[in-house]
PDB file of C-alpha atoms in Angstrom:
ATOM      1  CA  MET A 438       2.534  28.351 101.220  1.00  0.00           C
ATOM      2  CA  SER A 439       2.282  30.112  97.939  1.00  0.00           C
ATOM      3  CA  LYS A 440       4.121  27.304  96.283  1.00  0.00           C
ATOM      4  CA  THR A 441       1.672  24.760  97.640  1.00  0.00           C
ATOM      5  CA  ILE A 442      -1.355  26.657  96.409  1.00  0.00           C
ATOM      6  CA  SER A 443       0.051  27.160  92.942  1.00  0.00           C
ATOM      7  CA  SER A 444       0.863  23.492  92.627  1.00  0.00           C
ATOM      8  CA  GLN A 445      -2.659  22.559  93.639  1.00  0.00           C
ATOM      9  CA  LYS A 446      -4.104  24.951  91.080  1.00  0.00           C
ATOM     10  CA  ARG A 447      -1.956  23.475  88.352  1.00  0.00           C
ATOM     11  CA  ARG A 448      -2.963  19.992  89.395  1.00  0.00           C
ATOM     12  CA  ARG A 449      -6.633  20.975  89.416  1.00  0.00           C
ATOM     13  CA  HIS A 450      -6.584  22.198  85.813  1.00  0.00           C
ATOM     14  CA  SER A 451      -4.202  19.529  84.602  1.00  0.00           C
ATOM     15  CA  THR A 452      -5.358  16.333  82.944  1.00  0.00           C
ATOM     16  CA  GLU A 453      -2.823  14.250  84.815  1.00  0.00           C
ATOM     17  CA  PRO A 454      -4.270  12.212  87.683  1.00  0.00           C
ATOM     18  CA  SER A 455      -3.532  13.325  91.191  1.00  0.00           C
ATOM     19  CA  PRO A 456      -1.022  11.202  93.043  1.00  0.00           C
ATOM     20  CA  GLY A 457      -2.522   8.771  95.466  1.00  0.00           C
ATOM     21  CA  LYS A 458      -5.989   9.017  93.939  1.00  0.00           C
ATOM     22  CA  SER A 459      -7.645   6.722  91.404  1.00  0.00           C
ATOM     23  CA  GLN A 460      -9.229   8.256  88.299  1.00  0.00           C
ATOM     24  CA  SER A 461     -12.373   6.871  86.640  1.00  0.00           C
ATOM     25  CA  PHE A 462     -13.558   7.368  83.034  1.00  0.00           C
ATOM     26  CA  SER A 463     -17.093   7.274  81.689  1.00  0.00           C
ATOM     27  CA  VAL A 464     -17.961   6.768  77.985  1.00  0.00           C
ATOM     28  CA  LYS A 465     -21.155   8.358  76.768  1.00  0.00           C
ATOM     29  CA  PRO A 466     -23.023   6.749  73.863  1.00  0.00           C
ATOM     30  CA  SER A 467     -22.447   8.605  70.582  1.00  0.00           C
ATOM     31  CA  SER A 468     -25.376  10.077  68.745  1.00  0.00           C
ATOM     32  CA  LYS A 469     -23.752   9.295  65.326  1.00  0.00           C
ATOM     33  CA  LYS A 470     -24.497   5.948  63.684  1.00  0.00           C
ATOM     34  CA  LEU A 471     -21.473   3.772  63.037  1.00  0.00           C
ATOM     35  CA  ILE A 472     -21.249   2.117  59.591  1.00  0.00           C
ATOM     36  CA  THR A 473     -20.289  -1.521  59.621  1.00  0.00           C
ATOM     37  CA  ASP A 474     -18.346  -3.279  56.851  1.00  0.00           C
ATOM     38  CA  ASN A 475     -21.444  -4.692  55.232  1.00  0.00           C
ATOM     39  CA  GLU A 476     -23.182  -1.341  55.294  1.00  0.00           C
ATOM     40  CA  PHE A 477     -20.071   0.306  53.811  1.00  0.00           C
ATOM     41  CA  LYS A 478     -20.026  -2.114  50.901  1.00  0.00           C
ATOM     42  CA  THR A 479     -23.689  -1.476  50.272  1.00  0.00           C
ATOM     43  CA  VAL A 480     -23.088   2.253  50.124  1.00  0.00           C
ATOM     44  CA  THR A 481     -19.996   2.253  47.912  1.00  0.00           C
ATOM     45  CA  MET A 482     -20.724  -0.632  45.532  1.00  0.00           C
ATOM     46  CA  PRO A 483     -23.462   0.013  42.951  1.00  0.00           C
ATOM     47  CA  LYS A 484     -26.166  -2.483  42.266  1.00  0.00           C
ATOM     48  CA  GLN A 485     -25.912  -4.788  39.278  1.00  0.00           C
ATOM     49  CA  GLY A 486     -27.095  -3.139  36.090  1.00  0.00           C
ATOM     50  CA  GLN A 487     -26.489   0.419  37.360  1.00  0.00           C
ATOM     51  CA  PRO A 488     -23.556   2.671  36.364  1.00  0.00           C
ATOM     52  CA  PRO A 489     -20.860   3.130  38.984  1.00  0.00           C
ATOM     53  CA  VAL A 490     -21.162   6.224  41.175  1.00  0.00           C
ATOM     54  CA  SER A 491     -18.126   8.458  40.788  1.00  0.00           C
ATOM     55  CA  ASN A 492     -16.796  10.689  43.487  1.00  0.00           C
ATOM     56  CA  PRO A 493     -17.022  14.346  42.402  1.00  0.00           C
ATOM     57  CA  SER A 494     -13.974  15.276  44.433  1.00  0.00           C
ATOM     58  CA  THR A 495     -11.730  12.720  42.655  1.00  0.00           C
ATOM     59  CA  GLN A 496     -13.313  13.188  39.220  1.00  0.00           C
ATOM     60  CA  SER A 497     -12.246  16.799  39.032  1.00  0.00           C
ATOM     61  CA  ASN A 498      -8.609  15.808  39.571  1.00  0.00           C
ATOM     62  CA  GLN A 499      -8.570  13.196  36.780  1.00  0.00           C
ATOM     63  CA  SER A 500      -7.696  14.164  33.154  1.00  0.00           C
ATOM     64  CA  ILE A 501     -10.247  13.107  30.531  1.00  0.00           C
ATOM     65  CA  PHE A 502      -8.885  12.216  27.017  1.00  0.00           C
ATOM     66  CA  THR A 503     -11.112  12.933  24.060  1.00  0.00           C
ATOM     67  CA  ASP A 504     -11.045  11.117  20.713  1.00  0.00           C
ATOM     68  CA  ASN A 505      -9.132  14.018  19.220  1.00  0.00           C
ATOM     69  CA  ASP A 506      -6.421  13.672  21.864  1.00  0.00           C
ATOM     70  CA  VAL A 507      -6.119   9.938  21.186  1.00  0.00           C
ATOM     71  CA  ASN A 508      -5.829  10.535  17.429  1.00  0.00           C
ATOM     72  CA  ARG A 509      -3.168  13.192  17.937  1.00  0.00           C
ATOM     73  CA  LEU A 510      -1.207  10.853  20.181  1.00  0.00           C
ATOM     74  CA  ALA A 511      -1.435   8.033  17.618  1.00  0.00           C
ATOM     75  CA  GLN A 512      -0.254  10.341  14.828  1.00  0.00           C
ATOM     76  CA  ALA A 513       2.670  11.494  16.935  1.00  0.00           C
ATOM     77  CA  VAL A 514       3.753   7.904  17.612  1.00  0.00           C
ATOM     78  CA  LYS A 515       3.384   7.036  13.924  1.00  0.00           C
ATOM     79  CA  ALA A 516       5.482  10.041  12.920  1.00  0.00           C
ATOM     80  CA  ILE A 517       8.246   8.956  15.287  1.00  0.00           C
ATOM     81  CA  MET A 518       8.222   5.414  13.868  1.00  0.00           C
ATOM     82  CA  PHE A 519       8.317   6.680  10.272  1.00  0.00           C
ATOM     83  CA  GLU A 520      11.151   9.049  11.092  1.00  0.00           C
ATOM     84  CA  ASP A 521      13.215   6.208  12.547  1.00  0.00           C
ATOM     85  CA  LEU A 522      12.529   4.055   9.473  1.00  0.00           C
ATOM     86  CA  ARG A 523      13.384   6.945   7.153  1.00  0.00           C
ATOM     87  CA  ASN A 524      16.682   7.534   8.930  1.00  0.00           C
ATOM     88  CA  GLU A 525      17.512   3.833   8.729  1.00  0.00           C
ATOM     89  CA  LEU A 526      16.781   3.701   5.001  1.00  0.00           C
ATOM     90  CA  LYS A 527      18.688   6.929   4.451  1.00  0.00           C
ATOM     91  CA  SER A 528      21.772   5.493   6.117  1.00  0.00           C
ATOM     92  CA  ASP A 529      21.502   2.367   3.963  1.00  0.00           C
ATOM     93  CA  LEU A 530      21.134   4.370   0.766  1.00  0.00           C
ATOM     94  CA  GLN A 531      24.060   6.628   1.564  1.00  0.00           C
ATOM     95  CA  SER A 532      26.356   3.681   2.208  1.00  0.00           C
ATOM     96  CA  GLU A 533      26.251   2.449  -1.426  1.00  0.00           C
ATOM     97  CA  ASP A 534      26.022   3.811  -4.949  1.00  0.00           C
ATOM     98  CA  THR A 535      23.243   1.916  -6.725  1.00  0.00           C
ATOM     99  CA  THR A 536      23.939   3.679 -10.020  1.00  0.00           C
ATOM    100  CA  LYS A 537      27.509   2.384  -9.991  1.00  0.00           C
ATOM    101  CA  ILE A 538      26.202  -1.134  -9.312  1.00  0.00           C
ATOM    102  CA  LEU A 539      23.966  -0.930 -12.384  1.00  0.00           C
ATOM    103  CA  CYS A 540      26.823   0.363 -14.517  1.00  0.00           C
ATOM    104  CA  ASP A 541      29.007  -2.544 -13.397  1.00  0.00           C
ATOM    105  CA  ILE A 542      26.269  -5.025 -14.327  1.00  0.00           C
ATOM    106  CA  ALA A 543      25.847  -3.347 -17.706  1.00  0.00           C
ATOM    107  CA  SER A 544      29.574  -3.568 -18.403  1.00  0.00           C
ATOM    108  CA  LYS A 545      29.453  -7.321 -17.772  1.00  0.00           C
ATOM    109  CA  LEU A 546      26.544  -7.482 -20.215  1.00  0.00           C
ATOM    110  CA  GLU A 547      28.712  -5.582 -22.733  1.00  0.00           C
ATOM    111  CA  VAL A 548      26.442  -2.547 -22.667  1.00  0.00           C
ATOM    112  CA  ASP A 549      27.893   0.955 -22.536  1.00  0.00           C
ATOM    113  CA  LEU A 550      25.898   2.428 -19.650  1.00  0.00           C
ATOM    114  CA  GLN A 551      27.042   5.671 -18.042  1.00  0.00           C
ATOM    115  CA  SER A 552      25.853   7.299 -14.847  1.00  0.00           C
ATOM    116  CA  ASN A 553      24.123  10.079 -16.779  1.00  0.00           C
ATOM    117  CA  ASP A 554      21.988   7.448 -18.554  1.00  0.00           C
ATOM    118  CA  ILE A 555      20.181   6.815 -15.251  1.00  0.00           C
ATOM    119  CA  SER A 556      18.139   9.647 -13.813  1.00  0.00           C
ATOM    120  CA  VAL A 557      17.473   8.034 -10.427  1.00  0.00           C
ATOM    121  CA  SER A 558      18.112   4.681  -8.754  1.00  0.00           C
ATOM    122  CA  HIS A 559      17.545   3.384  -5.236  1.00  0.00           C
ATOM    123  CA  ARG A 560      16.687   0.255  -3.323  1.00  0.00           C
ATOM    124  CA  LEU A 561      13.099  -0.618  -2.545  1.00  0.00           C
ATOM    125  CA  PRO A 562      12.319  -0.548   1.189  1.00  0.00           C
ATOM    126  CA  THR A 563      11.323  -3.987   2.430  1.00  0.00           C
ATOM    127  CA  LYS A 564      10.945  -5.286   5.967  1.00  0.00           C
ATOM    128  CA  GLU A 565      12.841  -8.489   5.273  1.00  0.00           C
ATOM    129  CA  GLY A 566      14.729 -10.158   2.470  1.00  0.00           C
ATOM    130  CA  HIS A 567      16.942  -8.651  -0.199  1.00  0.00           C
ATOM    131  CA  LYS A 568      16.177  -5.052  -1.163  1.00  0.00           C
ATOM    132  CA  GLN A 569      15.803  -4.758  -4.920  1.00  0.00           C
ATOM    133  CA  ILE A 570      17.217  -1.875  -6.943  1.00  0.00           C
ATOM    134  CA  ILE A 571      14.848   0.140  -9.112  1.00  0.00           C
ATOM    135  CA  ALA A 572      16.178   2.551 -11.741  1.00  0.00           C
ATOM    136  CA  ARG A 573      14.779   5.030 -14.237  1.00  0.00           C
ATOM    137  CA  PHE A 574      16.598   5.600 -17.510  1.00  0.00           C
ATOM    138  CA  THR A 575      16.884   8.976 -19.165  1.00  0.00           C
ATOM    139  CA  HIS A 576      16.406   7.534 -22.676  1.00  0.00           C
ATOM    140  CA  THR A 577      14.182   4.663 -23.781  1.00  0.00           C
ATOM    141  CA  LYS A 578      16.763   3.605 -26.356  1.00  0.00           C
ATOM    142  CA  LYS A 579      19.374   2.925 -23.696  1.00  0.00           C
ATOM    143  CA  ARG A 580      16.825   1.096 -21.566  1.00  0.00           C
ATOM    144  CA  ALA A 581      15.849  -1.121 -24.511  1.00  0.00           C
ATOM    145  CA  GLU A 582      19.507  -1.906 -25.160  1.00  0.00           C
ATOM    146  CA  PHE A 583      20.058  -2.822 -21.526  1.00  0.00           C
ATOM    147  CA  LEU A 584      16.958  -5.034 -21.341  1.00  0.00           C
ATOM    148  CA  LYS A 585      17.829  -6.767 -24.591  1.00  0.00           C
ATOM    149  CA  ALA A 586      21.245  -7.705 -23.239  1.00  0.00           C
ATOM    150  CA  THR A 587      19.731  -9.286 -20.126  1.00  0.00           C
ATOM    151  CA  LYS A 588      18.617 -12.287 -22.189  1.00  0.00           C
ATOM    152  CA  ASN A 589      22.168 -13.639 -21.923  1.00  0.00           C
ATOM    153  CA  ILE A 590      22.511 -12.975 -18.202  1.00  0.00           C
ATOM    154  CA  ARG A 591      22.442 -16.696 -17.350  1.00  0.00           C
ATOM    155  CA  ASN A 592      25.514 -17.302 -19.476  1.00  0.00           C
ATOM    156  CA  ILE A 593      27.636 -14.879 -17.438  1.00  0.00           C
ATOM    157  CA  PRO A 594      29.202 -16.528 -14.355  1.00  0.00           C
ATOM    158  CA  ASP A 595      29.668 -13.237 -12.485  1.00  0.00           C
ATOM    159  CA  LEU A 596      25.930 -12.496 -12.663  1.00  0.00           C
ATOM    160  CA  HIS A 597      24.606 -15.756 -11.277  1.00  0.00           C
ATOM    161  CA  GLY A 598      21.794 -14.959  -8.855  1.00  0.00           C
ATOM    162  CA  VAL A 599      21.139 -11.571 -10.458  1.00  0.00           C
ATOM    163  CA  GLY A 600      17.732 -11.067 -12.042  1.00  0.00           C
ATOM    164  CA  ILE A 601      16.648  -8.073 -14.114  1.00  0.00           C
ATOM    165  CA  SER A 602      13.039  -7.414 -15.020  1.00  0.00           C
ATOM    166  CA  GLN A 603      10.817  -4.512 -15.910  1.00  0.00           C
ATOM    167  CA  ASP A 604       8.857  -2.741 -13.236  1.00  0.00           C
ATOM    168  CA  LEU A 605       5.241  -3.845 -13.673  1.00  0.00           C
ATOM    169  CA  THR A 606       2.110  -3.255 -11.688  1.00  0.00           C
ATOM    170  CA  LYS A 607       1.005  -5.895  -9.220  1.00  0.00           C
ATOM    171  CA  ALA A 608      -1.716  -7.157 -11.569  1.00  0.00           C
ATOM    172  CA  ARG A 609       0.562  -7.400 -14.616  1.00  0.00           C
ATOM    173  CA  SER A 610       3.307  -9.011 -12.571  1.00  0.00           C
ATOM    174  CA  ARG A 611       0.901 -11.799 -11.712  1.00  0.00           C
ATOM    175  CA  VAL A 612      -0.100 -12.177 -15.380  1.00  0.00           C
ATOM    176  CA  ALA A 613       3.570 -12.430 -16.369  1.00  0.00           C
ATOM    177  CA  PHE A 614       4.152 -15.026 -13.650  1.00  0.00           C
ATOM    178  CA  LEU A 615       1.183 -17.112 -14.799  1.00  0.00           C
ATOM    179  CA  ALA A 616       2.415 -16.866 -18.391  1.00  0.00           C
ATOM    180  CA  ARG A 617       5.821 -18.249 -17.384  1.00  0.00           C
ATOM    181  CA  GLU A 618       4.068 -21.047 -15.507  1.00  0.00           C
ATOM    182  CA  ALA A 619       2.056 -21.855 -18.658  1.00  0.00           C
ATOM    183  CA  VAL A 620       5.292 -22.051 -20.671  1.00  0.00           C
ATOM    184  CA  ARG A 621       6.835 -24.448 -18.139  1.00  0.00           C
ATOM    185  CA  LYS A 622       3.726 -26.639 -18.267  1.00  0.00           C
ATOM    186  CA  GLY A 623       3.777 -26.727 -22.070  1.00  0.00           C
ATOM    187  CA  LYS A 624       0.594 -24.721 -22.597  1.00  0.00           C
ATOM    188  CA  LEU A 625       2.459 -21.868 -24.321  1.00  0.00           C
ATOM    189  CA  LYS A 626       5.524 -21.783 -26.502  1.00  0.00           C
ATOM    190  CA  SER A 627       7.068 -18.630 -25.054  1.00  0.00           C
ATOM    191  CA  SER A 628       6.304 -15.498 -23.064  1.00  0.00           C
ATOM    192  CA  SER A 629       8.190 -12.242 -22.700  1.00  0.00           C
ATOM    193  CA  VAL A 630       7.719  -8.785 -21.241  1.00  0.00           C
ATOM    194  CA  TRP A 631       8.746  -5.726 -23.177  1.00  0.00           C
ATOM    195  CA  ASP A 632       8.013  -2.094 -22.400  1.00  0.00           C
ATOM    196  CA  GLY A 633       5.361  -3.093 -19.880  1.00  0.00           C
ATOM    197  CA  LYS A 634       3.562  -5.372 -22.360  1.00  0.00           C
ATOM    198  CA  ILE A 635       3.263  -9.152 -22.065  1.00  0.00           C
ATOM    199  CA  PHE A 636       3.910 -10.981 -25.354  1.00  0.00           C
ATOM    200  CA  LEU A 637       2.714 -14.575 -25.725  1.00  0.00           C
ATOM    201  CA  THR A 638       3.350 -17.220 -28.373  1.00  0.00           C
ATOM    202  CA  ALA A 639       1.068 -20.253 -28.595  1.00  0.00           C
ATOM    203  CA  ILE A 640       2.063 -23.767 -29.615  1.00  0.00           C
ATOM    204  CA  ASN A 641       0.762 -23.101 -33.147  1.00  0.00           C
ATOM    205  CA  ASP A 642       2.907 -19.921 -33.320  1.00  0.00           C
ATOM    206  CA  ASP A 643      -0.104 -17.657 -32.822  1.00  0.00           C
ATOM    207  CA  LYS A 644       0.913 -14.450 -31.038  1.00  0.00           C
ATOM    208  CA  ARG A 645      -0.953 -12.062 -28.814  1.00  0.00           C
ATOM    209  CA  ILE A 646      -0.387  -9.231 -26.357  1.00  0.00           C
ATOM    210  CA  VAL A 647      -2.275  -9.597 -23.071  1.00  0.00           C
ATOM    211  CA  SER A 648      -2.602  -7.405 -20.025  1.00  0.00           C
ATOM    212  CA  THR A 649      -5.116  -9.224 -17.800  1.00  0.00           C
ATOM    213  CA  GLU A 650      -5.470 -12.723 -16.412  1.00  0.00           C
ATOM    214  CA  SER A 651      -8.720 -13.317 -18.314  1.00  0.00           C
ATOM    215  CA  GLU A 652      -7.031 -12.459 -21.624  1.00  0.00           C
ATOM    216  CA  LEU A 653      -4.259 -14.911 -20.787  1.00  0.00           C
ATOM    217  CA  ASN A 654      -6.748 -17.701 -20.080  1.00  0.00           C
ATOM    218  CA  ASP A 655      -8.636 -16.953 -23.310  1.00  0.00           C
ATOM    219  CA  PHE A 656      -5.422 -17.189 -25.310  1.00  0.00           C
ATOM    220  CA  ILE A 657      -4.442 -20.477 -23.663  1.00  0.00           C
ATOM    221  CA  ASN A 658      -7.903 -21.910 -24.334  1.00  0.00           C
ATOM    222  CA  GLY A 659      -7.758 -20.848 -27.996  1.00  0.00           C
ATOM    223  CA  LYS A 660     -10.460 -18.178 -27.896  1.00  0.00           C
ATOM    224  CA  PRO A 661     -10.247 -15.421 -30.559  1.00  0.00           C
ATOM    225  CA  ASP A 662      -8.966 -12.020 -29.659  1.00  0.00           C
ATOM    226  CA  PRO A 663     -11.881  -9.546 -29.450  1.00  0.00           C
ATOM    227  CA  ARG A 664      -9.522  -6.711 -30.349  1.00  0.00           C
ATOM    228  CA  ARG A 665      -8.759  -8.104 -33.818  1.00  0.00           C
ATOM    229  CA  SER A 666      -9.952  -6.380 -36.972  1.00  0.00           C
ATOM    230  CA  ASP A 667     -13.132  -7.346 -38.787  1.00  0.00           C
ATOM    231  CA  ILE A 668     -11.315  -9.126 -41.642  1.00  0.00           C
ATOM    232  CA  GLU A 669      -9.438 -11.316 -39.108  1.00  0.00           C
ATOM    233  CA  ASN A 670     -12.726 -12.187 -37.419  1.00  0.00           C
ATOM    234  CA  ASN A 671     -14.190 -13.276 -40.798  1.00  0.00           C
ATOM    235  CA  VAL A 672     -16.565 -10.330 -41.091  1.00  0.00           C
ATOM    236  CA  ALA A 673     -17.583  -9.468 -44.669  1.00  0.00           C
ATOM    237  CA  ASP A 674     -16.288  -6.211 -46.044  1.00  0.00           C
ATOM    238  CA  MET A 675     -18.827  -3.428 -46.150  1.00  0.00           C
ATOM    239  CA  PRO A 676     -18.996  -0.571 -48.656  1.00  0.00           C
ATOM    240  CA  ILE A 677     -18.086   2.655 -46.961  1.00  0.00           C
ATOM    241  CA  ALA A 678     -18.677   6.251 -47.862  1.00  0.00           C
ATOM    242  CA  ARG A 679     -15.780   8.347 -48.979  1.00  0.00           C
ATOM    243  CA  SER A 680     -15.161  11.882 -49.986  1.00  0.00           C
ATOM    244  CA  PRO A 681     -14.498  12.483 -53.707  1.00  0.00           C
ATOM    245  CA  GLY A 682     -10.806  12.282 -54.458  1.00  0.00           C
ATOM    246  CA  THR A 683      -9.907  10.286 -51.329  1.00  0.00           C
ATOM    247  CA  PRO A 684      -8.722   6.668 -51.460  1.00  0.00           C
ATOM    248  CA  HIS A 685     -11.029   3.849 -50.474  1.00  0.00           C
ATOM    249  CA  PHE A 686     -10.039   2.181 -47.197  1.00  0.00           C
ATOM    250  CA  GLN A 687     -11.159  -1.330 -46.384  1.00  0.00           C
ATOM    251  CA  PRO A 688     -11.862  -2.406 -42.801  1.00  0.00           C
ATOM    252  CA  ASN A 689      -8.849  -4.730 -42.712  1.00  0.00           C
ATOM    253  CA  ASN A 690      -6.371  -1.841 -42.479  1.00  0.00           C
ATOM    254  CA  MET A 691      -7.900  -0.672 -39.159  1.00  0.00           C
ATOM    255  CA  MET A 692      -8.142   2.941 -40.320  1.00  0.00           C
ATOM    256  CA  PHE A 693     -11.936   3.018 -40.295  1.00  0.00           C
ATOM    257  CA  PRO A 694     -13.524   0.920 -37.520  1.00  0.00           C
ATOM    258  CA  PRO A 695     -17.230  -0.021 -37.846  1.00  0.00           C
ATOM    259  CA  GLN A 696     -18.289   2.963 -35.741  1.00  0.00           C
ATOM    260  CA  MET A 697     -16.506   5.321 -38.123  1.00  0.00           C
ATOM    261  CA  MET A 698     -18.079   3.618 -41.145  1.00  0.00           C
ATOM    262  CA  GLN A 699     -21.545   4.136 -39.726  1.00  0.00           C
ATOM    263  CA  TYR A 700     -20.761   7.793 -39.169  1.00  0.00           C
ATOM    264  CA  GLN A 701     -19.551   8.150 -42.758  1.00  0.00           C
ATOM    265  CA  SER A 702     -22.724   6.490 -44.096  1.00  0.00           C
ATOM    266  CA  GLY A 703     -24.897   8.859 -42.086  1.00  0.00           C
ATOM    267  CA  ALA A 704     -22.974  11.868 -43.325  1.00  0.00           C
ATOM    268  CA  GLN A 705     -23.316  10.664 -46.921  1.00  0.00           C
ATOM    269  CA  ALA A 706     -27.094  10.405 -46.543  1.00  0.00           C
ATOM    270  CA  MET A 707     -27.262  13.964 -45.258  1.00  0.00           C
ATOM    271  CA  TYR A 708     -24.895  15.455 -47.835  1.00  0.00           C
ATOM    272  CA  PRO A 709     -25.193  13.398 -51.052  1.00  0.00           C
ATOM    273  CA  HIS A 710     -23.573  16.097 -53.152  1.00  0.00           C
ATOM    274  CA  MET A 711     -20.359  15.924 -51.092  1.00  0.00           C
ATOM    275  CA  TYR A 712     -19.992  12.179 -50.733  1.00  0.00           C
ATOM    276  CA  GLY A 713     -20.030   9.289 -53.149  1.00  0.00           C
ATOM    277  CA  ILE A 714     -20.436   5.610 -52.576  1.00  0.00           C
ATOM    278  CA  MET A 715     -18.038   3.039 -53.855  1.00  0.00           C
ATOM    279  CA  SER A 716     -19.341  -0.485 -53.795  1.00  0.00           C
TER     280      SER A 716
END
């Protein structure tokens, strides 16, 4: 009897349906409004022309990068790339002795060049193509001897394909290139580079030193050199003031330019007892 009562109590409080009896369910209408798909899109998607609405709960979890962070990241990547390139160039430089290569070339040019005559030498870093060797000499005399011997480099079979030139700036390198082109076209008689200066010789054996492209064009077109002295530009000699006991210098010796002569004349007018005029 007790067992029957306890089982009925458990069945009364249990959610399982009683055996032999049918169970019915009733659904009450919910007081909350259900959001359809169209209504959901209208809520989440902003209207055209308005900024998107961000969710505060997700925005706090996202990391925001400032301009300073982006710059630091770019510098770090650049430093890594430069370090890799530096290590690659360092391995290339350590694998060969560029000073010994220059000494071997000098011996074929019959120039006595020792390793102590070169203070530093290395290859120029280039992305593609042959890496040139640049060297700095300890004495200008030895450098001049080496450069002078390179004129016969084409006559040496072992040095075919080897070119030696002076290290010029980008602007002067272009002027030297244009000068060689003018020689090949017959506009100039010769051109050469020595100690960073570009020497030109015209068809009429007129000579000039140029450093810019405009000076090269003026020389090819036969224009006079504005840097010449007054006597070469057919300017009449002018009497200049001199101190008593000093020799008289004419403008053609370039010791007294016109500006200096004007200064001397002004000083003579102020101190006539110290200066004399020689006509």
